Every structure is written in C-alpha cells, then in structure tokens.
C-alpha cells in the first residue's frame, strides 16, 4: 500500500491506473525523473514521491515513478546517513530519528545508522 500524503490515507497499489498499452508519457517521465534524483541524492520512498509531486507530477504518476525507479531504500538510507555524518555529529538515536523524519522506515533508519558505525 501507498500513503496519500495529502489525504493521509492508504491507497492500494492495485488502484493506481496503468494503461493497458504500457506506460503513459507522464509515467515514463516520472520514472526518469525519479531515477535522476536518486542518482544525485538520497531519498526515502515518501520523500521521493513528495519531490515528484513538487515537480508537478500527479500523485499517481509520482507513485508510479518511484515504484518503478528500482531503488533500494536501505541503500538510500545508508547514503543519507553517510551524508548527515559527513556534516554533523549525531548519536545513533539522533541519526535514526533524523532518517525517520526524512521518511525512512525504522528498519531502514537503523540500517543507515549501522552503515556509519553507530
């Protein structure tokens, strides 16, 4: 399931429309944009959906793009943790809280902290 951040409700992935003929242009562009963002910076799943929505993709297209970005969210949490540690001092709990604030799950945040030795 996916959480609609604007309505704060869960949307089953099955209800997000995908054309029978394949991807729409907007969906293809959302995937390309998601992959591009992931190539430059670390994002949580929710953070990347929000970023694509900020870029004016519809919620459904943003979710489609993120779902098809081939991202490893644990790897993204590790990249984010390394970035935070590079510029600031964190305790393990503080780093985990920061990663969770950024939209990572508890287990992803813990993994990120583990990868930087906290």
Tab-separated table of C-alpha atoms in Angstrom:
chain	number	residue	atom	x	y	z
A	1	UNK	CA	0.000	0.000	0.000
A	2	UNK	CA	0.954	3.616	-0.567
A	3	UNK	CA	0.023	6.502	1.705
A	4	UNK	CA	-1.559	9.523	0.041
A	5	UNK	CA	0.300	12.287	1.880
A	6	UNK	CA	-2.284	14.933	1.037
A	7	UNK	CA	-5.310	12.938	2.183
A	8	UNK	CA	-3.393	10.848	4.754
A	9	UNK	CA	-4.985	7.642	3.558
A	10	UNK	CA	-3.654	4.365	2.245
A	11	UNK	CA	-4.052	3.689	-1.462
A	12	UNK	CA	-3.545	0.094	-2.612
A	13	UNK	CA	-1.050	-0.059	-5.474
A	14	UNK	CA	-3.572	-2.016	-7.496
A	15	UNK	CA	-5.823	1.064	-7.711
A	16	UNK	CA	-3.180	3.245	-9.353
A	17	UNK	CA	-4.037	3.034	-13.047
A	18	UNK	CA	-1.570	1.711	-15.578
A	19	UNK	CA	-2.664	1.864	-19.213
A	20	UNK	CA	-3.147	-1.486	-20.916
A	21	UNK	CA	-0.881	-0.347	-23.727
A	22	UNK	CA	2.002	0.398	-21.370
A	23	UNK	CA	3.345	3.494	-19.711
A	24	UNK	CA	1.946	6.919	-20.384
A	25	UNK	CA	4.376	9.708	-21.251
A	26	UNK	CA	3.851	11.161	-17.773
A	27	UNK	CA	4.654	7.804	-16.169
A	28	UNK	CA	7.808	7.392	-18.263
A	29	UNK	CA	8.891	10.889	-17.311
A	30	UNK	CA	8.158	10.235	-13.643
A	31	UNK	CA	10.356	7.125	-13.734
A	32	UNK	CA	13.146	9.042	-15.479
A	33	UNK	CA	12.878	11.894	-13.007
A	34	UNK	CA	12.867	9.543	-10.004
A	35	UNK	CA	15.975	7.751	-11.275
A	36	UNK	CA	17.673	11.076	-11.921
A	37	UNK	CA	17.005	12.304	-8.382
A	38	UNK	CA	18.277	9.032	-6.939
A	39	UNK	CA	21.464	9.431	-8.951
A	40	UNK	CA	22.206	12.759	-7.279
A	41	UNK	CA	20.855	12.478	-3.767
A	42	UNK	CA	19.437	10.079	-1.208
A	43	UNK	CA	15.661	9.919	-0.891
A	44	UNK	CA	13.205	7.885	1.122
A	45	UNK	CA	10.235	6.448	-0.727
A	46	UNK	CA	7.871	9.082	0.666
A	47	UNK	CA	10.423	11.848	0.166
A	48	UNK	CA	10.844	10.981	-3.490
A	49	UNK	CA	7.081	10.844	-4.066
A	50	UNK	CA	6.810	14.312	-2.487
A	51	UNK	CA	9.668	15.585	-4.663
A	52	UNK	CA	7.983	14.383	-7.839
A	53	UNK	CA	4.698	15.923	-6.719
A	54	UNK	CA	6.592	19.175	-6.132
A	55	UNK	CA	7.733	18.883	-9.752
A	56	UNK	CA	4.006	18.830	-10.648
A	57	UNK	CA	3.619	15.143	-11.384
A	58	UNK	CA	0.230	13.856	-10.273
A	59	UNK	CA	0.249	11.738	-7.136
A	60	UNK	CA	-0.490	8.597	-9.175
A	61	UNK	CA	2.323	9.326	-11.658
A	62	UNK	CA	4.740	10.157	-8.829
A	63	UNK	CA	3.964	6.853	-7.093
A	64	UNK	CA	4.334	5.017	-10.396
A	65	UNK	CA	7.698	6.683	-10.997
A	66	UNK	CA	9.008	5.845	-7.546
A	67	UNK	CA	7.662	2.284	-7.664
A	68	UNK	CA	9.481	1.744	-10.962
A	69	UNK	CA	12.732	3.505	-10.071
A	70	UNK	CA	14.438	0.258	-8.975
A	71	UNK	CA	15.550	1.990	-5.776
A	72	UNK	CA	16.969	0.074	-2.842
A	73	UNK	CA	15.517	2.033	0.097
A	74	UNK	CA	18.029	0.546	2.542
A	75	UNK	CA	20.853	1.730	0.285
A	76	UNK	CA	19.199	5.149	0.133
A	77	UNK	CA	19.047	5.267	3.952
A	78	UNK	CA	22.746	4.383	4.093
A	79	UNK	CA	23.586	7.162	1.607
A	80	UNK	CA	21.550	9.645	3.633
A	81	UNK	CA	23.214	8.567	6.885
A	82	UNK	CA	26.674	8.991	5.360
A	83	UNK	CA	25.735	12.442	4.140
A	84	UNK	CA	24.435	13.512	7.561
A	85	UNK	CA	27.510	12.181	9.373
A	86	UNK	CA	29.813	13.963	6.952
A	87	UNK	CA	28.487	17.378	8.018
A	88	UNK	CA	27.096	16.907	11.529
A	89	UNK	CA	27.693	14.920	14.690
A	90	UNK	CA	24.865	12.553	15.604
A	91	UNK	CA	24.211	9.973	18.261
A	92	UNK	CA	22.753	6.707	16.990
A	93	UNK	CA	19.305	7.651	18.259
A	94	UNK	CA	19.555	11.146	16.821
A	95	UNK	CA	20.540	9.864	13.399
A	96	UNK	CA	17.773	7.286	13.395
A	97	UNK	CA	15.254	9.980	14.352
A	98	UNK	CA	16.539	12.245	11.577
A	99	UNK	CA	16.274	9.486	8.986
A	100	UNK	CA	12.760	8.627	10.147
A	101	UNK	CA	11.846	12.309	9.905
A	102	UNK	CA	13.031	12.167	6.283
A	103	UNK	CA	10.585	9.323	5.631
A	104	UNK	CA	12.686	6.208	6.095
A	105	UNK	CA	11.165	3.298	7.991
A	106	UNK	CA	12.516	2.281	11.393
A	107	UNK	CA	14.429	-0.660	9.899
A	108	UNK	CA	15.821	1.463	7.050
A	109	UNK	CA	16.918	4.155	9.524
A	110	UNK	CA	18.595	1.564	11.758
A	111	UNK	CA	20.361	0.104	8.730
A	112	UNK	CA	21.587	3.579	7.777
A	113	UNK	CA	22.948	4.126	11.287
A	114	UNK	CA	24.617	0.701	11.204
A	115	UNK	CA	26.409	1.522	7.959
A	116	UNK	CA	28.123	4.545	9.517
A	117	UNK	CA	29.149	2.649	12.611
A	118	UNK	CA	26.551	3.968	15.036
